[in-house]
Coordinates of C-alpha atoms in Angstrom, one line a residue:
Chain A
M724 CA -60.4 -13.0 30.4
I725 CA -60.9 -10.6 32.8
L726 CA -62.7 -13.6 35.2
F727 CA -59.2 -15.6 34.3
W728 CA -57.2 -12.7 35.7
I729 CA -59.2 -11.8 39.0
L730 CA -59.7 -15.3 40.2
S731 CA -55.2 -16.2 39.3
I732 CA -54.7 -13.0 41.4
L733 CA -57.6 -14.8 44.2
L734 CA -55.2 -18.0 43.7
I735 CA -52.1 -16.8 44.3
A736 CA -52.6 -14.6 46.9
T737 CA -54.4 -17.4 48.6
A738 CA -52.4 -19.6 48.0
V739 CA -49.7 -17.6 49.5
W740 CA -51.7 -16.8 52.3
T741 CA -51.9 -20.9 52.9
I742 CA -48.0 -21.2 53.1
T743 CA -47.4 -18.3 55.0
A744 CA -49.8 -18.0 57.7
S745 CA -48.7 -18.5 60.9
K746 CA -50.9 -21.0 62.5
P747 CA -52.6 -23.9 60.7
V748 CA -56.4 -23.0 61.1
Y749 CA -55.3 -19.4 59.3
S750 CA -54.0 -21.8 56.5
V751 CA -57.5 -24.0 56.5
V752 CA -58.9 -20.8 55.6
G753 CA -56.7 -19.3 52.8
L754 CA -57.5 -23.3 51.5
L755 CA -61.0 -23.1 51.5
A756 CA -60.8 -19.5 49.0
H757 CA -58.5 -21.1 47.2
F758 CA -60.6 -24.4 46.5
V759 CA -63.9 -21.7 46.0
A760 CA -61.7 -20.0 43.7
L761 CA -60.7 -22.6 41.7
A762 CA -64.0 -24.3 41.4
V763 CA -65.3 -20.9 39.5
L764 CA -62.3 -21.2 36.9
Y765 CA -63.3 -25.0 36.7
L766 CA -67.2 -23.6 35.8
S767 CA -65.2 -21.1 33.3
L768 CA -63.7 -24.3 31.9
S769 CA -66.9 -25.6 31.5
A770 CA -66.4 -28.9 34.2
E771 CA -69.2 -28.7 35.8
F772 CA -68.8 -31.7 37.5
L773 CA -65.5 -31.1 38.6
A774 CA -66.9 -27.8 40.3
V775 CA -69.4 -29.3 42.2
M776 CA -66.8 -32.0 42.6
Q777 CA -64.1 -29.2 44.1
I778 CA -66.6 -27.8 46.8
I779 CA -67.5 -31.3 48.0
V780 CA -64.8 -32.9 48.4
Y781 CA -61.9 -30.7 49.0
S782 CA -64.2 -27.8 51.0
G783 CA -66.1 -30.5 52.8
A784 CA -65.0 -33.4 53.0
I785 CA -60.5 -33.0 53.2
L786 CA -60.6 -29.3 54.8
V787 CA -63.3 -30.4 57.9
L788 CA -60.6 -33.7 58.4
F789 CA -58.3 -30.6 58.9
V790 CA -59.9 -29.0 61.2
F791 CA -60.8 -32.1 63.1
V792 CA -56.8 -33.1 63.0
I793 CA -55.7 -29.0 64.6
A794 CA -58.7 -29.4 67.0
L795 CA -57.6 -32.4 68.3
L796 CA -53.5 -31.2 68.2
S797 CA -53.9 -28.1 69.2
S798 CA -52.8 -28.3 73.1
G799 CA -50.3 -25.3 72.0
V800 CA -47.2 -27.5 71.4
A801 CA -47.4 -27.2 67.8
P802 CA -44.2 -25.7 67.0
F803 CA -43.8 -23.9 63.0
S804 CA -40.8 -21.7 61.4
V805 CA -40.6 -19.9 58.3
G806 CA -36.4 -20.2 58.8
P807 CA -34.2 -19.8 55.8
N808 CA -32.2 -22.9 57.0
R809 CA -35.0 -25.4 56.6
L810 CA -33.8 -24.9 52.2
P811 CA -31.0 -26.8 51.6
K812 CA -28.2 -25.2 49.6
A813 CA -28.5 -27.5 46.8
L814 CA -31.9 -26.8 46.0
V815 CA -31.6 -23.0 44.8
P816 CA -29.6 -24.3 40.9
V817 CA -32.3 -27.1 41.0
M818 CA -35.1 -24.6 41.4
G819 CA -33.6 -21.7 38.8
I820 CA -33.1 -25.0 36.4
V821 CA -37.0 -26.0 36.8
I822 CA -38.3 -22.2 36.8
I823 CA -36.1 -21.7 33.6
A824 CA -37.4 -24.9 32.1
F825 CA -41.1 -24.5 33.0
G826 CA -40.4 -21.1 31.4
M827 CA -39.4 -22.9 27.9
L828 CA -42.3 -25.1 27.9
I829 CA -44.9 -22.2 28.5
Y830 CA -43.1 -20.3 25.7
A831 CA -43.7 -23.7 23.5
V832 CA -47.3 -24.1 24.4
S833 CA -48.1 -20.2 23.5
R834 CA -46.2 -20.5 20.0
T835 CA -47.0 -23.9 19.3
S836 CA -50.7 -23.8 16.8
M837 CA -52.9 -26.2 17.9
P838 CA -55.7 -28.1 15.2
A839 CA -58.9 -27.4 15.9
P840 CA -60.4 -29.8 19.0
T841 CA -62.1 -33.2 17.6
G842 CA -64.2 -33.8 20.5
Q843 CA -67.3 -33.3 21.9
T844 CA -69.9 -30.1 20.9
L845 CA -69.8 -26.9 23.3
G846 CA -72.7 -25.5 24.6
P847 CA -73.0 -22.7 27.5
V848 CA -72.9 -23.9 31.0
G849 CA -75.6 -26.1 32.3
S850 CA -77.5 -27.6 29.2
A851 CA -77.3 -31.5 28.8
G852 CA -75.4 -33.2 26.7
V853 CA -72.6 -30.8 25.6
F854 CA -68.9 -31.1 26.6
G855 CA -68.5 -30.9 30.7
S856 CA -72.2 -31.1 31.7
V857 CA -72.9 -33.6 33.9
A858 CA -74.8 -36.0 31.6
D859 CA -71.5 -36.2 29.2
F860 CA -69.2 -36.9 32.3
G861 CA -71.2 -39.3 33.8
R862 CA -71.7 -41.5 30.4
A863 CA -68.4 -41.2 29.9
L864 CA -66.8 -42.4 33.8
F865 CA -70.2 -45.4 33.2
T866 CA -68.8 -46.7 29.8
T867 CA -65.7 -46.0 28.3
Q868 CA -63.9 -44.9 31.4
L869 CA -65.3 -47.4 33.8
L870 CA -61.8 -49.4 34.8
P871 CA -60.2 -46.1 36.4
F872 CA -63.9 -45.6 38.2
E873 CA -63.4 -49.6 39.5
V874 CA -59.7 -48.4 40.6
T875 CA -60.4 -44.9 42.2
A876 CA -62.8 -47.1 44.4
F877 CA -60.3 -49.5 45.4
I878 CA -57.8 -46.9 45.7
L879 CA -60.4 -45.4 48.6
M880 CA -60.6 -48.7 49.8
V881 CA -57.1 -49.1 50.6
A882 CA -57.1 -45.9 52.1
V883 CA -60.0 -46.6 54.8
I884 CA -57.8 -49.8 55.6
G885 CA -54.7 -47.9 56.3
V886 CA -56.3 -45.3 58.2
V887 CA -58.0 -47.5 60.1
L888 CA -54.6 -49.9 60.6
L889 CA -52.6 -46.5 61.8
A890 CA -54.8 -45.0 63.8
G891 CA -57.7 -46.9 65.1
D892 CA -56.0 -48.8 68.2
A893 CA -57.2 -46.5 70.5
M894 CA -58.8 -48.8 72.7
E895 CA -56.6 -48.8 76.1
S896 CA -58.6 -48.7 78.8
S897 CA -60.0 -52.0 78.8
G898 CA -59.0 -54.9 80.6
S899 CA -58.8 -57.5 77.1
A900 CA -56.8 -54.9 75.9
A901 CA -54.4 -54.3 78.5
Q902 CA -53.9 -58.4 78.3
A903 CA -53.2 -58.2 74.5
K904 CA -50.6 -55.2 75.2
Q905 CA -49.1 -57.6 77.7
V906 CA -48.7 -60.6 75.3
H907 CA -47.8 -58.4 72.3
R908 CA -45.2 -57.3 74.5
E909 CA -43.3 -60.1 75.7
M910 CA -43.6 -61.7 71.7
R911 CA -41.9 -58.8 70.8
E912 CA -39.2 -58.9 73.6
A913 CA -39.0 -62.7 72.5
I914 CA -38.4 -61.5 69.3
L915 CA -36.1 -59.0 69.9
R916 CA -33.9 -61.5 72.5
E917 CA -33.8 -63.8 69.8
G918 CA -32.7 -61.6 67.4
D919 CA -29.3 -61.0 69.4
R920 CA -28.5 -64.4 69.5
Chain B
M669 CA -69.8 -19.3 25.7
S670 CA -67.9 -19.4 22.7
G671 CA -65.6 -21.8 21.1
A672 CA -62.4 -20.7 22.2
L673 CA -60.8 -20.7 25.5
S674 CA -61.2 -17.4 27.5
A675 CA -57.8 -17.1 28.2
P676 CA -54.8 -18.4 26.0
I677 CA -53.7 -21.9 27.1
A678 CA -50.1 -20.8 28.4
N679 CA -51.6 -18.3 31.1
Y680 CA -53.7 -22.0 32.2
V681 CA -50.0 -23.4 32.2
A682 CA -48.5 -20.4 34.2
L683 CA -50.5 -20.6 36.5
S684 CA -50.9 -23.7 37.0
G685 CA -47.0 -23.5 37.7
I686 CA -46.7 -20.8 39.8
L687 CA -49.3 -22.1 42.1
F688 CA -47.4 -25.5 42.0
F689 CA -44.3 -23.9 43.2
L690 CA -45.6 -22.1 45.4
G691 CA -47.1 -25.7 46.9
V692 CA -43.3 -26.9 46.7
T693 CA -41.9 -24.1 48.9
G694 CA -44.6 -24.6 51.3
V695 CA -43.5 -28.3 51.8
L696 CA -39.7 -27.0 52.1
L697 CA -40.4 -24.6 53.9
R698 CA -42.6 -24.9 56.9
R699 CA -42.0 -27.8 59.7
N700 CA -45.9 -28.1 60.6
P701 CA -46.8 -31.4 59.3
L702 CA -50.6 -29.9 58.4
I703 CA -49.3 -26.7 56.7
M704 CA -47.0 -29.1 54.5
L705 CA -50.0 -32.0 53.9
M706 CA -52.1 -28.5 52.7
S707 CA -49.1 -27.5 50.3
I708 CA -49.7 -31.0 48.8
E709 CA -52.5 -29.9 48.4
L710 CA -52.2 -26.8 46.4
M711 CA -50.2 -29.3 44.2
F712 CA -52.5 -31.7 43.9
N713 CA -55.1 -28.6 42.6
A714 CA -52.4 -27.0 40.3
A715 CA -51.8 -30.1 38.3
N716 CA -55.6 -30.7 38.4
L717 CA -56.4 -27.0 36.6
L718 CA -53.7 -28.1 34.2
L719 CA -55.9 -31.0 32.8
V720 CA -59.2 -29.2 32.8
A721 CA -57.7 -26.8 30.9
F722 CA -56.5 -29.3 28.5
A723 CA -59.4 -31.1 28.5
R724 CA -61.0 -27.7 27.7
L725 CA -58.8 -27.0 25.4
W726 CA -59.5 -30.3 22.9
T727 CA -63.0 -30.7 24.0
Q728 CA -62.4 -34.4 25.5
N729 CA -63.5 -34.7 28.7
V730 CA -60.3 -37.9 29.8
G731 CA -58.9 -34.8 31.8
Q732 CA -62.1 -34.2 33.9
I733 CA -62.4 -37.7 34.6
F734 CA -58.3 -38.0 35.1
A735 CA -59.1 -35.1 37.8
F736 CA -61.9 -36.3 39.3
L737 CA -59.4 -39.2 39.9
S738 CA -56.8 -37.3 41.1
I739 CA -58.8 -35.7 43.4
T740 CA -60.5 -39.2 44.9
V741 CA -56.4 -39.8 45.3
A742 CA -56.2 -36.7 47.1
A743 CA -58.7 -37.4 49.7
A744 CA -57.0 -40.5 50.3
E745 CA -53.7 -39.2 50.9
A746 CA -55.4 -36.4 52.9
A747 CA -56.9 -39.1 55.3
I748 CA -53.7 -41.1 55.5
G749 CA -51.3 -38.4 55.7
L750 CA -53.3 -36.6 59.0
A751 CA -53.7 -40.4 60.4
I752 CA -49.8 -40.6 60.4
V753 CA -49.9 -37.2 62.0
V754 CA -52.5 -38.1 64.6
V755 CA -50.1 -41.4 65.5
V756 CA -46.8 -39.3 65.4
F757 CA -48.4 -36.5 67.8
R758 CA -49.7 -39.3 69.9
S759 CA -46.1 -41.3 70.1
A760 CA -44.3 -38.0 70.4
R761 CA -46.3 -35.2 71.7
H762 CA -45.2 -33.0 69.8
V763 CA -45.4 -32.8 65.4
D764 CA -42.4 -31.0 64.4
V765 CA -41.2 -33.0 61.1
D766 CA -37.4 -32.2 62.2
E767 CA -37.7 -33.6 65.6
T768 CA -39.4 -36.2 64.1
N769 CA -37.2 -39.3 63.6
L770 CA -38.5 -42.8 64.7
M771 CA -37.6 -44.5 61.8
K772 CA -34.6 -43.2 60.8
G773 CA -31.8 -45.8 60.5

């Protein structure tokens, strides 16, 4: 219980730090602390594999990607503002309604008596064969939940293709690329003329 | 670890809600697309926390597997979002989302 309170204070503080930091690099540092605290919370919820994946995927892959992009774009032109005029007027009542609905949800969850769990047995974190252990998770991932796992692989492939198509055409120095660009421009102008007619 | 949760499930719901709203606030208030993407990651993490907490409540690892899938979707989203930011920066030399109106009709 004490662990939960310490971690929740840490999570909220780092989230506030992330969204109010003046520079994106500071946001990345806040987000790193947020992810590590969340991994500890996952461990306390006996989700061992997810805690490890949280560190590897989020802190290791996504945050490094953010740092690379910040390094790429940091030519002193990244503007930011926290101005209140950014907030649309109609959003304030909507946010109020959503917060009230969320309060009612929390109240309902706290009032409902939950039946006894029907799943696997619980054991200390790190022991094999119990709920949340890596062996249990992996067995479920490759037997009963195989289709979602394959769909995930497909999503990652689509993301890779999309990123290459979006950001992968930086080869403008070679002669053939310039030629191709010229052809492309002429084709586009022809299409535009066709459209005007 | 004992059989019961270390904290009531309502606490986890409340914490997840607070973190989600912090993410929404970041997306709405900041004009830097990088910080907006990080706020989206905050929202992903709030949803994952709720999935893991309910998986622990019911001791069914389906929730954990769904959180795992959500992590991979977040990774794909971050990659594509950052690629879009790089493309916008390359063509417009700035990264202000209020100035970016390339696809405005």
